[in-house]
Tab-separated table of C-alpha atoms in Angstrom:
chain	number	residue	atom	x	y	z
A	1	GLY	CA	14.970	21.393	10.348
A	2	GLN	CA	15.995	18.495	8.165
A	3	SER	CA	18.930	18.573	5.754
A	4	LEU	CA	21.353	16.250	4.004
A	5	GLU	CA	24.705	17.264	2.561
A	6	GLN	CA	26.604	15.325	-0.073
A	7	PRO	CA	29.177	16.428	-2.660
A	8	SER	CA	27.688	17.455	-5.981
A	9	GLU	CA	30.271	15.625	-8.071
A	10	VAL	CA	33.048	13.073	-7.626
A	11	THR	CA	35.508	11.885	-10.265
A	12	ALA	CA	37.386	8.584	-10.161
A	13	VAL	CA	39.291	6.213	-12.416
A	14	GLU	CA	38.025	2.845	-13.631
A	15	GLY	CA	39.162	0.071	-11.290
A	16	ALA	CA	39.714	2.439	-8.377
A	17	ILE	CA	37.808	2.927	-5.097
A	18	VAL	CA	35.627	5.949	-4.384
A	19	GLN	CA	33.804	7.142	-1.272
A	20	ILE	CA	30.707	9.357	-1.352
A	21	ASN	CA	29.939	11.080	1.939
A	22	CYS	CA	26.636	12.139	3.403
A	23	THR	CA	25.999	14.184	6.528
A	24	TYR	CA	22.515	14.705	7.829
A	25	GLN	CA	20.477	16.690	10.289
A	26	THR	CA	17.033	15.311	11.125
A	27	SER	CA	14.577	15.312	13.991
A	28	GLY	CA	13.822	11.591	14.211
A	29	PHE	CA	16.483	9.501	12.497
A	30	TYR	CA	15.684	5.880	11.717
A	31	GLY	CA	18.123	4.895	8.984
A	32	LEU	CA	20.232	5.948	6.002
A	33	SER	CA	19.608	4.628	2.498
A	34	TRP	CA	21.563	4.915	-0.722
A	35	TYR	CA	20.047	4.939	-4.209
A	36	GLN	CA	21.631	4.905	-7.653
A	37	GLN	CA	20.188	6.762	-10.631
A	38	HIS	CA	21.511	6.560	-14.172
A	39	ASP	CA	20.849	9.492	-16.490
A	40	GLY	CA	17.220	9.477	-17.596
A	41	GLY	CA	16.400	6.514	-15.379
A	42	ALA	CA	14.662	5.886	-12.100
A	43	PRO	CA	16.441	5.590	-8.743
A	44	THR	CA	17.171	2.044	-7.589
A	45	PHE	CA	17.879	0.977	-4.035
A	46	LEU	CA	21.477	0.090	-3.106
A	47	SER	CA	21.759	-0.214	0.666
A	48	TYR	CA	20.339	0.695	4.065
A	49	ASN	CA	21.999	1.276	7.444
A	50	ALA	CA	20.032	1.586	10.655
A	51	LEU	CA	22.888	0.742	13.043
A	52	ASP	CA	26.470	1.953	13.256
A	53	GLY	CA	28.967	0.097	11.142
A	54	LEU	CA	29.662	-1.179	7.680
A	55	GLU	CA	27.245	-3.084	5.450
A	56	GLU	CA	28.766	-4.846	2.455
A	57	THR	CA	26.940	-5.868	-0.714
A	58	GLY	CA	29.323	-7.044	-3.396
A	59	ARG	CA	31.427	-4.148	-4.686
A	60	PHE	CA	29.344	-1.631	-2.736
A	61	SER	CA	29.586	-0.959	0.997
A	62	SER	CA	27.779	1.567	3.152
A	63	PHE	CA	28.810	2.949	6.524
A	64	LEU	CA	26.894	4.771	9.234
A	65	SER	CA	27.928	6.654	12.373
A	66	ARG	CA	24.815	7.788	14.220
A	67	SER	CA	26.803	9.764	16.789
A	68	ASP	CA	28.418	11.794	13.984
A	69	SER	CA	25.242	11.987	11.822
A	70	TYR	CA	27.405	10.761	8.983
A	71	GLY	CA	27.488	7.991	6.470
A	72	TYR	CA	29.242	7.049	3.265
A	73	LEU	CA	28.899	4.811	0.251
A	74	LEU	CA	32.054	3.003	-0.843
A	75	LEU	CA	32.331	1.700	-4.386
A	76	GLN	CA	35.196	-0.672	-5.189
A	77	GLU	CA	36.622	-1.928	-8.477
A	78	LEU	CA	34.854	0.866	-10.308
A	79	GLN	CA	33.331	0.028	-13.668
A	80	MET	CA	32.167	2.428	-16.346
A	81	LYS	CA	28.576	1.313	-15.697
A	82	ASP	CA	28.871	2.782	-12.182
A	83	SER	CA	28.763	6.259	-13.733
A	84	ALA	CA	25.534	7.595	-12.259
A	85	SER	CA	24.152	9.875	-9.583
A	86	TYR	CA	24.058	8.553	-6.031
A	87	PHE	CA	21.550	9.809	-3.487
A	88	CYS	CA	21.580	9.399	0.257
A	89	ALA	CA	18.176	9.454	1.938
A	90	VAL	CA	17.294	9.491	5.609
A	91	ARG	CA	14.269	7.735	7.003
A	92	ASP	CA	12.737	10.275	9.356
A	93	ARG	CA	9.618	10.501	11.431
A	94	VAL	CA	7.598	13.592	10.649
A	95	TYR	CA	4.702	13.882	13.060
A	96	SER	CA	3.007	10.456	12.850
A	97	ASN	CA	4.354	9.497	9.471
A	98	TYR	CA	7.658	8.250	8.164
A	99	GLN	CA	9.268	9.901	5.172
A	100	LEU	CA	12.437	9.598	3.170
A	101	ILE	CA	14.330	12.877	3.119
A	102	TRP	CA	16.602	12.991	0.051
A	103	GLY	CA	20.001	14.554	-0.529
A	104	ALA	CA	20.650	16.499	-3.735
A	105	GLY	CA	22.732	13.667	-5.183
A	106	THR	CA	26.375	13.105	-6.109
A	107	LYS	CA	27.255	12.690	-9.761
A	108	LEU	CA	29.982	10.064	-10.101
A	109	ILE	CA	32.146	10.488	-13.187
A	110	ILE	CA	34.400	7.569	-14.043
A	111	LYS	CA	37.342	7.989	-16.373
A	112	PRO	CA	39.003	5.120	-18.232
B	1	ASP	CA	6.393	-9.600	-12.805
B	2	GLY	CA	5.621	-7.105	-10.060
B	3	GLY	CA	6.488	-3.485	-10.533
B	4	ILE	CA	5.420	0.099	-11.019
B	5	THR	CA	4.320	1.537	-14.317
B	6	GLN	CA	4.005	5.185	-15.239
B	7	SER	CA	2.412	6.644	-18.312
B	8	PRO	CA	2.944	8.403	-20.523
B	9	LYS	CA	6.718	8.491	-20.842
B	10	TYR	CA	6.548	12.041	-22.274
B	11	LEU	CA	3.722	14.509	-21.785
B	12	PHE	CA	3.207	17.925	-23.278
B	13	ARG	CA	1.114	20.540	-21.547
B	14	LYS	CA	-0.398	23.621	-23.060
B	15	GLU	CA	-0.810	26.877	-21.181
B	16	GLY	CA	-3.721	26.744	-18.742
B	17	GLN	CA	-4.233	23.015	-19.169
B	18	ASN	CA	-4.523	20.377	-16.466
B	19	VAL	CA	-2.745	17.104	-17.164
B	20	THR	CA	-2.825	13.800	-15.310
B	21	LEU	CA	0.105	11.428	-14.871
B	22	SER	CA	-0.681	7.786	-14.285
B	23	CYS	CA	1.005	5.530	-11.723
B	24	GLU	CA	0.046	1.895	-11.173
B	25	GLN	CA	1.707	-0.744	-8.987
B	26	ASN	CA	1.075	-4.463	-8.512
B	27	LEU	CA	3.475	-4.917	-5.608
B	28	ASN	CA	0.631	-4.861	-3.069
B	29	HIS	CA	2.274	-1.857	-1.393
B	30	ASP	CA	0.180	0.395	0.800
B	31	ALA	CA	2.330	3.506	0.515
B	32	MET	CA	2.800	5.480	-2.694
B	33	TYR	CA	4.693	8.688	-3.452
B	34	TRP	CA	5.094	11.342	-6.126
B	35	TYR	CA	8.399	13.130	-6.573
B	36	ARG	CA	9.549	15.900	-8.840
B	37	GLN	CA	13.113	16.012	-10.119
B	38	ASP	CA	14.574	19.022	-11.920
B	39	PRO	CA	17.752	18.673	-14.033
B	40	GLY	CA	20.807	17.995	-11.877
B	41	GLN	CA	18.748	18.100	-8.712
B	42	GLY	CA	17.531	15.682	-6.078
B	43	LEU	CA	14.020	14.394	-5.480
B	44	ARG	CA	11.380	16.637	-3.954
B	45	LEU	CA	8.248	15.121	-2.478
B	46	ILE	CA	4.947	16.350	-3.920
B	47	TYR	CA	2.373	14.089	-2.282
B	48	TYR	CA	2.326	10.751	-0.544
B	49	SER	CA	-0.322	8.257	0.488
B	50	GLN	CA	0.050	5.697	3.262
B	51	ILE	CA	-3.275	4.008	2.628
B	52	VAL	CA	-6.278	4.064	0.298
B	53	ASN	CA	-8.453	7.194	0.497
B	54	ASP	CA	-5.782	9.094	2.433
B	55	PHE	CA	-2.926	11.269	1.239
B	56	GLN	CA	-0.660	13.990	2.615
B	57	LYS	CA	1.048	17.010	1.111
B	58	GLY	CA	4.783	16.870	0.662
B	59	ASP	CA	7.201	19.765	0.405
B	60	ILE	CA	6.002	21.154	-2.948
B	61	ALA	CA	2.286	20.294	-3.220
B	62	GLU	CA	1.106	23.659	-4.557
B	63	GLY	CA	-0.261	23.357	-8.084
B	64	TYR	CA	-0.687	19.583	-7.847
B	65	SER	CA	-3.488	17.260	-6.787
B	66	VAL	CA	-3.762	13.506	-6.253
B	67	SER	CA	-6.319	10.813	-5.510
B	68	ARG	CA	-6.004	7.336	-4.030
B	69	GLU	CA	-9.243	5.485	-4.727
B	70	LYS	CA	-7.539	2.138	-5.269
B	71	LYS	CA	-4.506	0.563	-3.635
B	72	GLU	CA	-2.862	0.014	-7.008
B	73	SER	CA	-3.303	3.508	-8.418
B	74	PHE	CA	-2.065	6.980	-7.428
B	75	PRO	CA	-2.586	9.478	-10.275
B	76	LEU	CA	-1.075	12.950	-10.124
B	77	THR	CA	-2.747	15.970	-11.735
B	78	VAL	CA	-0.600	18.944	-12.630
B	79	THR	CA	-2.971	21.891	-12.598
B	80	SER	CA	-2.766	25.205	-14.404
B	81	ALA	CA	-1.788	26.736	-11.051
B	82	GLN	CA	1.627	25.062	-11.335
B	83	LYS	CA	3.502	27.758	-13.245
B	84	ASN	CA	6.723	25.849	-13.803
B	85	PRO	CA	5.735	22.221	-14.397
B	86	THR	CA	8.584	21.181	-16.683
B	87	ALA	CA	10.357	18.364	-14.812
B	88	PHE	CA	10.838	14.616	-14.488
B	89	TYR	CA	8.063	13.098	-12.355
B	90	LEU	CA	8.726	9.896	-10.457
B	91	CYS	CA	6.206	7.675	-8.720
B	92	ALA	CA	7.317	5.246	-6.018
B	93	SER	CA	5.791	2.747	-3.632
B	94	SER	CA	6.810	0.980	-0.430
B	95	ILE	CA	5.312	-1.176	2.297
B	96	HIS	CA	3.210	0.691	4.861
B	97	SER	CA	5.407	2.928	6.995
B	98	ARG	CA	3.611	2.082	10.206
B	99	LEU	CA	3.973	-1.626	9.530
B	100	SER	CA	7.681	-1.312	8.820
B	101	GLY	CA	8.216	0.699	11.993
B	102	GLY	CA	11.857	1.678	12.228
B	103	HIS	CA	12.970	-0.871	9.710
B	104	GLN	CA	14.135	-0.522	6.176
B	105	GLU	CA	11.591	1.026	3.845
B	106	THR	CA	12.866	0.508	0.333
B	107	GLN	CA	11.075	2.639	-2.222
B	108	TYR	CA	10.519	1.155	-5.654
B	109	PHE	CA	10.309	3.607	-8.503
B	110	GLY	CA	8.493	3.684	-11.795
B	111	PRO	CA	10.330	4.710	-15.003
B	112	GLY	CA	9.137	8.312	-14.742
B	113	THR	CA	7.197	10.780	-16.876
B	114	ARG	CA	8.913	13.745	-18.448
B	115	LEU	CA	6.547	16.728	-18.588
B	116	LEU	CA	7.210	19.540	-21.026
B	117	VAL	CA	5.333	22.777	-21.575
B	118	LEU	CA	4.405	23.851	-25.110
């Protein structure tokens, strides 16, 4: 079967660094994506990893270890506007089609 | 500006009524998707379409129907058979999966429609 596990909630302090983990189990893994969703809003794309290693985009970085079926999103210099839910999603091949399989999301709470 | 639009923003359904949610995109994307999101939960795939005149059931298709007569449009009908339709419905699009192969397939989302039952 296919499944993704991520913590339901993470709390951090403004200006700090926080890591959101994601472990996955899929049949045909192609890549791991991260999306951000503010309350009441639509998800927006943050990053994508197809190969092992760290991808950096400004204050956000994403890491993937294919051998461990594990990835994480790292947020640095946290700002109050980073308070949102973060979803990991795996690009998987289901029969002849590709789909994004979504985690349940991690709610990031930032305290001043 | 290119993007995805969904309408209406809020929709109220009466018992036994079918309602249709609109989704339009001008990104020239082949693939389109409908997701359902319940409060505090992740996204669950209802239906997806990789190309015009073709669509596939997702994980929770029962009680829903779709059509894809035009590349730009992918309306979702919530039928009376869907007994618990109250949720946030999100439409998304991406480039054709087969064209992107194993590469990144960013999904672009519309603003969503919140469906409530009267």
